[in-house]
mmCIF file with all atom_site columns, C-alpha atoms in Angstrom:
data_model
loop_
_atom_site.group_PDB
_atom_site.id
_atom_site.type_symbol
_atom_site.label_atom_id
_atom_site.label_alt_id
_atom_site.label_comp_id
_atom_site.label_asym_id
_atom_site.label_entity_id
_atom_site.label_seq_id
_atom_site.pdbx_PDB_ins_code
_atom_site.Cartn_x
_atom_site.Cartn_y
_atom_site.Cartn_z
_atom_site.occupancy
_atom_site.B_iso_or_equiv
_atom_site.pdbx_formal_charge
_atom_site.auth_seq_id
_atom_site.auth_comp_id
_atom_site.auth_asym_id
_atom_site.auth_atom_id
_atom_site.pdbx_PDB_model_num
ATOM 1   C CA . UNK A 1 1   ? 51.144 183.670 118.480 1.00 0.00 ? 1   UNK A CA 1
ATOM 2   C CA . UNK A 1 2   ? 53.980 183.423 115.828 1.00 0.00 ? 2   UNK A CA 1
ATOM 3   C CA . UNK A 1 3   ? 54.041 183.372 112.302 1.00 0.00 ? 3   UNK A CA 1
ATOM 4   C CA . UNK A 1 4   ? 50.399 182.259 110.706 1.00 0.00 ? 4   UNK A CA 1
ATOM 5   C CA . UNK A 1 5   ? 48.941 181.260 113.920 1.00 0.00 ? 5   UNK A CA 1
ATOM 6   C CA . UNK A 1 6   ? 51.779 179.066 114.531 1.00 0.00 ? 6   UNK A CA 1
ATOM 7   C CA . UNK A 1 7   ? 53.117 178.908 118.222 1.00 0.00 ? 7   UNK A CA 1
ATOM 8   C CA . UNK A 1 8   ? 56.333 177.288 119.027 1.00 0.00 ? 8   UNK A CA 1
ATOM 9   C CA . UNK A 1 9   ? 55.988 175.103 122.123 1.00 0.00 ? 9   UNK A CA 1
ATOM 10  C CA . UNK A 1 10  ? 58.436 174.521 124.569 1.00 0.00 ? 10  UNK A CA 1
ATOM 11  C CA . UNK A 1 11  ? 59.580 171.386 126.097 1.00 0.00 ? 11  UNK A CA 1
ATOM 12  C CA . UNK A 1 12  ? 57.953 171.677 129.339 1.00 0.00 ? 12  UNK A CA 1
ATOM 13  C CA . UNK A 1 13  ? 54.263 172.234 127.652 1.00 0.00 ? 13  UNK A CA 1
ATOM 14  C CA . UNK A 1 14  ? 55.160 169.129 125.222 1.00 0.00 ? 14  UNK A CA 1
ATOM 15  C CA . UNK A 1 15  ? 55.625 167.006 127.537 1.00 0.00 ? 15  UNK A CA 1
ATOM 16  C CA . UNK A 1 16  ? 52.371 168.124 129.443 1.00 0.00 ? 16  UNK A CA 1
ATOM 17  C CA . UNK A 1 17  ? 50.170 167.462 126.456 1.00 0.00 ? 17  UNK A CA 1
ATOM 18  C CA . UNK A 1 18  ? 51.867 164.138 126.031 1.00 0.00 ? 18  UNK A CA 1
ATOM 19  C CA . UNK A 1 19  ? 51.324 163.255 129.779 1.00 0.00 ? 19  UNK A CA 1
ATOM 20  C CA . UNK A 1 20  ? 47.427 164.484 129.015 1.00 0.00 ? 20  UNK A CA 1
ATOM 21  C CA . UNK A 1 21  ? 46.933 162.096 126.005 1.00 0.00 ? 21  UNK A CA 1
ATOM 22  C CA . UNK A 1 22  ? 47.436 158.131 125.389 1.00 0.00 ? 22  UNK A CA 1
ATOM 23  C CA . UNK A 1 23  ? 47.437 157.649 121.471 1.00 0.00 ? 23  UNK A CA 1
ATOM 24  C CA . UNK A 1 24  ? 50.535 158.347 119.275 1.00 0.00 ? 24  UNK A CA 1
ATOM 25  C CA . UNK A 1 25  ? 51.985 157.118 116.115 1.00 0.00 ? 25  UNK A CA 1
ATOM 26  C CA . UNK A 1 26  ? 55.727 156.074 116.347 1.00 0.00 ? 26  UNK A CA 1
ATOM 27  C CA . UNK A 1 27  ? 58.045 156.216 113.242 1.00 0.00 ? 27  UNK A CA 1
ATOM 28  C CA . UNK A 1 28  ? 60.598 153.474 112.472 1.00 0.00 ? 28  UNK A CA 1
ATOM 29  C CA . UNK A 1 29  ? 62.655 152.806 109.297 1.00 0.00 ? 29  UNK A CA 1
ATOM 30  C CA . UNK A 1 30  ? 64.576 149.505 108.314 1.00 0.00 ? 30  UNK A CA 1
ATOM 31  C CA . UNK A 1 31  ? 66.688 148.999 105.118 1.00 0.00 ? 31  UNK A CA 1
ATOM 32  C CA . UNK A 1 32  ? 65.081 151.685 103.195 1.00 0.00 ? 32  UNK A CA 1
ATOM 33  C CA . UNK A 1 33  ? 61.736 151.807 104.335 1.00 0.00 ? 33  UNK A CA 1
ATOM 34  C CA . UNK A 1 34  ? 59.705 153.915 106.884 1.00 0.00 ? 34  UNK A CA 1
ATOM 35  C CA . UNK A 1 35  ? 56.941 152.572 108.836 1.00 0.00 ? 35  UNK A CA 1
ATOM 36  C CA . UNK A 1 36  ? 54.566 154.445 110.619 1.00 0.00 ? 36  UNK A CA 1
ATOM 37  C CA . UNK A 1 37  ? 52.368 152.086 113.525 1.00 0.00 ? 37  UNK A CA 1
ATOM 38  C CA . UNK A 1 38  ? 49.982 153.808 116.159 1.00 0.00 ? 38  UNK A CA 1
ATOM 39  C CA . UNK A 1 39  ? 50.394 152.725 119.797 1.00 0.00 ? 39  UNK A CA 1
ATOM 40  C CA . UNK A 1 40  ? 48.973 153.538 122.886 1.00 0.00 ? 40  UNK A CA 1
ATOM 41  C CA . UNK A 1 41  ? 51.794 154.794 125.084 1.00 0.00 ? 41  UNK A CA 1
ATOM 42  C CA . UNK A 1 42  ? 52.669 156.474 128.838 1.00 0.00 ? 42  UNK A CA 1
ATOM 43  C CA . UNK A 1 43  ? 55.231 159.039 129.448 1.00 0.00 ? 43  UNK A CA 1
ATOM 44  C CA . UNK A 1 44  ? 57.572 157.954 131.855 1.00 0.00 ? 44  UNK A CA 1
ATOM 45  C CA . UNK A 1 45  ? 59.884 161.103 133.565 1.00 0.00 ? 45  UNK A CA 1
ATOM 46  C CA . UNK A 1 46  ? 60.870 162.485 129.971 1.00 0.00 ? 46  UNK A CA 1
ATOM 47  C CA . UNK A 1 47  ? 60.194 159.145 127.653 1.00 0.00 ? 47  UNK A CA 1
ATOM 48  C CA . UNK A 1 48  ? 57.938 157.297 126.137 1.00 0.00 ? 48  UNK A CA 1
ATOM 49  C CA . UNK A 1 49  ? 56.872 153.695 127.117 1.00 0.00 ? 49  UNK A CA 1
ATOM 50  C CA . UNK A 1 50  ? 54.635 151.762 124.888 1.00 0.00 ? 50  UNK A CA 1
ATOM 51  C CA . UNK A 1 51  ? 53.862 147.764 124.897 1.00 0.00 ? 51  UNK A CA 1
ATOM 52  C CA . UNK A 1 52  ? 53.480 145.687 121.664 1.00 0.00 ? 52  UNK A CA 1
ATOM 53  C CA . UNK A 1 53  ? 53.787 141.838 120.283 1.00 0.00 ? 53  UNK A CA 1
ATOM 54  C CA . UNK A 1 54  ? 56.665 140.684 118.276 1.00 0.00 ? 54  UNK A CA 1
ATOM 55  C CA . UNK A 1 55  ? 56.786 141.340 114.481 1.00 0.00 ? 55  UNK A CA 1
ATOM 56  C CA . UNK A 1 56  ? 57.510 144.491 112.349 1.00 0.00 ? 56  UNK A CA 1
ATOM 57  C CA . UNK A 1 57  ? 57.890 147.199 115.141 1.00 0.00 ? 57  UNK A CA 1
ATOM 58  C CA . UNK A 1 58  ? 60.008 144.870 116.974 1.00 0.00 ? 58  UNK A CA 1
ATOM 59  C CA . UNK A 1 59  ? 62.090 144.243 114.068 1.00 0.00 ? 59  UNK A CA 1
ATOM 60  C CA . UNK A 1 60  ? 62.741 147.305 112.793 1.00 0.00 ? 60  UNK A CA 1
ATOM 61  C CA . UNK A 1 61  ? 63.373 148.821 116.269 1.00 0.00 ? 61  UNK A CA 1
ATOM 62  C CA . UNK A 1 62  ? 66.080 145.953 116.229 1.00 0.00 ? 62  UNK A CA 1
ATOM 63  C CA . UNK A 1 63  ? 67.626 146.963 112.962 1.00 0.00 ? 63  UNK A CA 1
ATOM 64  C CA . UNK A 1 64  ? 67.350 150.978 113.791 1.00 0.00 ? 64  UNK A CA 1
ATOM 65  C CA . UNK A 1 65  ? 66.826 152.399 117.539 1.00 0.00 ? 65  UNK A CA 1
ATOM 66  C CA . UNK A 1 66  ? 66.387 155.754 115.898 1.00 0.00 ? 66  UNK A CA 1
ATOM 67  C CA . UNK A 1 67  ? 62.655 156.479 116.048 1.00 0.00 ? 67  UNK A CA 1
ATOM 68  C CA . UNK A 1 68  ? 60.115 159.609 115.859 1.00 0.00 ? 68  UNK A CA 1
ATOM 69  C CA . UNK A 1 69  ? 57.257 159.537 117.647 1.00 0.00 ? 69  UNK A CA 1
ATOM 70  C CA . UNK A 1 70  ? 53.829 161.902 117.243 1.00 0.00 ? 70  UNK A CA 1
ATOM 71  C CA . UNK A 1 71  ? 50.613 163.250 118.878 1.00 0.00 ? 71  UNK A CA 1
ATOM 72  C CA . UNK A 1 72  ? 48.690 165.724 117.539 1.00 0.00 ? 72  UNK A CA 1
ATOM 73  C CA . UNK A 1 73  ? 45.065 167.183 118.510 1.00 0.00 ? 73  UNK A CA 1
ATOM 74  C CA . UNK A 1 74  ? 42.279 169.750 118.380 1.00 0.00 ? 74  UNK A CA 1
ATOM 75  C CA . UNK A 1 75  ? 39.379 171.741 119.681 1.00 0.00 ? 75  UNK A CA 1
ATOM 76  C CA . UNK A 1 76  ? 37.314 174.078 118.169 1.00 0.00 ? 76  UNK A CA 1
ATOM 77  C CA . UNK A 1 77  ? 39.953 177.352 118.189 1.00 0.00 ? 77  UNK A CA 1
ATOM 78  C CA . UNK A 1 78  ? 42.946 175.139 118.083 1.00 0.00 ? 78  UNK A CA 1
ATOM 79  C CA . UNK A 1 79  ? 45.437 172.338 117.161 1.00 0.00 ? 79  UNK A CA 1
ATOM 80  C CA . UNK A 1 80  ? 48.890 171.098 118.072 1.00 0.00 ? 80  UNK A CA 1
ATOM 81  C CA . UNK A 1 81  ? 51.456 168.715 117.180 1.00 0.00 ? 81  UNK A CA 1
ATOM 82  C CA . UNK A 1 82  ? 54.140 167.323 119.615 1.00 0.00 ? 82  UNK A CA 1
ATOM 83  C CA . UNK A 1 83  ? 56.803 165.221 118.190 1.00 0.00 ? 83  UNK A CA 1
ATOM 84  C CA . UNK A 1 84  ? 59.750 163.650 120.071 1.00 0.00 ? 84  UNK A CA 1
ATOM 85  C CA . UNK A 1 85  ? 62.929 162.343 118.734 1.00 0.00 ? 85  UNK A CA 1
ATOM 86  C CA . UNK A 1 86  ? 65.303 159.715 120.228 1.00 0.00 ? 86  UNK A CA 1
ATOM 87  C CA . UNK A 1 87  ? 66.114 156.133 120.823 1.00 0.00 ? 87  UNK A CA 1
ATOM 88  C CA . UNK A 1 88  ? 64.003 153.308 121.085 1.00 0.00 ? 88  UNK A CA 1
ATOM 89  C CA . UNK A 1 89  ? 65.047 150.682 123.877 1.00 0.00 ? 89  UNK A CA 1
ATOM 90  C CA . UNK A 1 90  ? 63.481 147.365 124.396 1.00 0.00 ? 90  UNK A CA 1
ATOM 91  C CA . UNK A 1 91  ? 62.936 146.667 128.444 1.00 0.00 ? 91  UNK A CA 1
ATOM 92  C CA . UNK A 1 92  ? 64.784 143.072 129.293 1.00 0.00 ? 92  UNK A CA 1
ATOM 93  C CA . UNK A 1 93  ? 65.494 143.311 133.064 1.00 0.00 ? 93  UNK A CA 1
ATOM 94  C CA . UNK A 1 94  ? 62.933 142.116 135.102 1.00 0.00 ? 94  UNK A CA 1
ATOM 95  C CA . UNK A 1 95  ? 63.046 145.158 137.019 1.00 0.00 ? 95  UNK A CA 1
ATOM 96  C CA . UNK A 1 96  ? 62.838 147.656 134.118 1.00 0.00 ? 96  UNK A CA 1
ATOM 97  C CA . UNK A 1 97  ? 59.754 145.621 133.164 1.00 0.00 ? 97  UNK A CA 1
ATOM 98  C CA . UNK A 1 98  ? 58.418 145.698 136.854 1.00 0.00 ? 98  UNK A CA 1
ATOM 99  C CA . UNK A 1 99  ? 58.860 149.931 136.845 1.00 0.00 ? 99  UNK A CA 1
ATOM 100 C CA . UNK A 1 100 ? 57.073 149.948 133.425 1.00 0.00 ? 100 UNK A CA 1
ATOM 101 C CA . UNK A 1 101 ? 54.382 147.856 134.629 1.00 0.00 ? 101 UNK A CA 1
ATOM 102 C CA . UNK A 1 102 ? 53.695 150.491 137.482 1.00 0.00 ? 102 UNK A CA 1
ATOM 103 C CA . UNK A 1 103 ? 52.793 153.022 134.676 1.00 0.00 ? 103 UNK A CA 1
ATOM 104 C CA . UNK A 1 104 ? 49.374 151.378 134.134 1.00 0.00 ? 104 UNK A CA 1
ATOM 105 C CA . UNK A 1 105 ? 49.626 150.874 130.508 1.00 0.00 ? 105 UNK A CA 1
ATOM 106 C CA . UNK A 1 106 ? 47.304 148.027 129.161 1.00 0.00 ? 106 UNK A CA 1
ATOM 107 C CA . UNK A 1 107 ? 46.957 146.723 125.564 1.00 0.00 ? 107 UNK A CA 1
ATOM 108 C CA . UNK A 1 108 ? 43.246 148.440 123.923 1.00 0.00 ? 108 UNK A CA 1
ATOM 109 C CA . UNK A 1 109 ? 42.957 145.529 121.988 1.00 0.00 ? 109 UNK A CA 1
ATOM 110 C CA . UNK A 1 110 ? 42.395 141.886 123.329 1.00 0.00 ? 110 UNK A CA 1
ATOM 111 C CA . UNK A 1 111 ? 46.310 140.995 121.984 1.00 0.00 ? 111 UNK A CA 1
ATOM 112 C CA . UNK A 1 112 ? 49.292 139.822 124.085 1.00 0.00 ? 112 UNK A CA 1
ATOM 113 C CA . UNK A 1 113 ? 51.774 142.564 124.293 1.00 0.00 ? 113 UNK A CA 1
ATOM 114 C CA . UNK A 1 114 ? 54.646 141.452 126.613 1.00 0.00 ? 114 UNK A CA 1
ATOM 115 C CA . UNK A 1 115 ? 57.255 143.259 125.088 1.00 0.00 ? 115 UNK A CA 1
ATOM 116 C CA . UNK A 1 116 ? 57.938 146.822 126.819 1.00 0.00 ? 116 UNK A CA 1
ATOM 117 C CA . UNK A 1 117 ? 60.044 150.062 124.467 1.00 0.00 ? 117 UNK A CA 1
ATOM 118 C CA . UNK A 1 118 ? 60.915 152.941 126.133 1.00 0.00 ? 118 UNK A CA 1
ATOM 119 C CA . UNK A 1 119 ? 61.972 155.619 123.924 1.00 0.00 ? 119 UNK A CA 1
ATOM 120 C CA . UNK A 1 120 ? 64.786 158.029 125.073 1.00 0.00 ? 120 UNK A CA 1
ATOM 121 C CA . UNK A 1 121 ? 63.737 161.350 124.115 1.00 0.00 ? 121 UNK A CA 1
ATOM 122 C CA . UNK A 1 122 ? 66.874 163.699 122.541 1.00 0.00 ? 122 UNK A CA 1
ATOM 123 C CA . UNK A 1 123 ? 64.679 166.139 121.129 1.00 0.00 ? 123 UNK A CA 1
ATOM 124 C CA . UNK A 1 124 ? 61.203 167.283 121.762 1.00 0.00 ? 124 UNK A CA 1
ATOM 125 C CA . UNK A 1 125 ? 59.271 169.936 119.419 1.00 0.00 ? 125 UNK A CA 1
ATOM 126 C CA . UNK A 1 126 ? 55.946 171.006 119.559 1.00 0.00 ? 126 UNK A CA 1
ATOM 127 C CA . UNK A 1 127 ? 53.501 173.884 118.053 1.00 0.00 ? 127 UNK A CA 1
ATOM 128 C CA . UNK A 1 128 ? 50.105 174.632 118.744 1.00 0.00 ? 128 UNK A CA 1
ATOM 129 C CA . UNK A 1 129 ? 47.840 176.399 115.680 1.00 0.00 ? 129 UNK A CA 1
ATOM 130 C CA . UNK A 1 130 ? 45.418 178.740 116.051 1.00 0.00 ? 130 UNK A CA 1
ATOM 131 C CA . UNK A 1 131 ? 42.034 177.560 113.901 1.00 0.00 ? 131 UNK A CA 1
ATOM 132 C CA . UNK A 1 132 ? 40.595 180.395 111.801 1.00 0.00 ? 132 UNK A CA 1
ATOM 133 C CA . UNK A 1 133 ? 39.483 180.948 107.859 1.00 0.00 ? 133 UNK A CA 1
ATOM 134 C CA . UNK A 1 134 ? 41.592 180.986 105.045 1.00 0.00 ? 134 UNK A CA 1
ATOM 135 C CA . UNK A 1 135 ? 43.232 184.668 104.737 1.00 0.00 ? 135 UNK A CA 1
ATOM 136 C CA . UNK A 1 136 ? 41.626 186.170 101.593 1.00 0.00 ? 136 UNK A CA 1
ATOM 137 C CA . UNK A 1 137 ? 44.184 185.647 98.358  1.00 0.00 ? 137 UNK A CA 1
ATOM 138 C CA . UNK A 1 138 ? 44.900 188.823 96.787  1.00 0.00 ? 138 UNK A CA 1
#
């Protein structure tokens, strides 16, 4: 364990617990604001492949690739955060849209989403925390 409880992860177990989960919230900015929009996703290799329907993600992915994207989750004893960094491509070729489609990834909500992103990954961080009480304050 490191400082507090706090474990650094590395890359290889980040991208594990993102392979073992399906729920993340991706982070997009456009002229001076940040958004923040949760999305059911799929790792693909060493990115991120999500669906959605035209309108603010789309747009602001337009205006600024540069995203953030996060999981985080919990048991009893512990909790982690993984959070990847890089650039957020809309799929247009046919065939990068065929390769997505292999990944299994269907909308949870009854909503057309026939737009494909893949985000490139540039940097991946990740810690895990170990649960316990509040140290006593002296």
């Amino acid at each position: 364990m490191g400082f507090g409880g706090v474990t650094e992860l590395a890359a290889d177990d980040c991208w594990s617990l993102l392979r073992d989960h399906s729920l993340g919230r991706i982070a997009a900015s456009a002229a001076g604001t940040v958004d923040i929009f949760p999305v059911n996703y799929a790792v693909d290799d060493q990115s991120i492949v999500f669906r959605t329907a035209p309108g603010t993600k789309l747009l602001e992915l337009a205006i600024n690739d540069r995203v953030a994207f996060e999981i985080d989750g919990r048991s009893a004893t512990e909790a982690f955060s993984i959070v990847v960094k890089g650039v957020a491509e809309r799929l247009e070729r046919q065939t990068e849209i065929d390769e997505a489609e292999k990944l299994g990834l269907t909308p949870w909500i009854p909503t057309l989403k026939y737009r494909w992103v893949r985000i490139h990954a540039t940097e991946v961080t990740g810690r895990r925390f170990a649960l316990g009480p509040e140290p006593e304050r002296v």
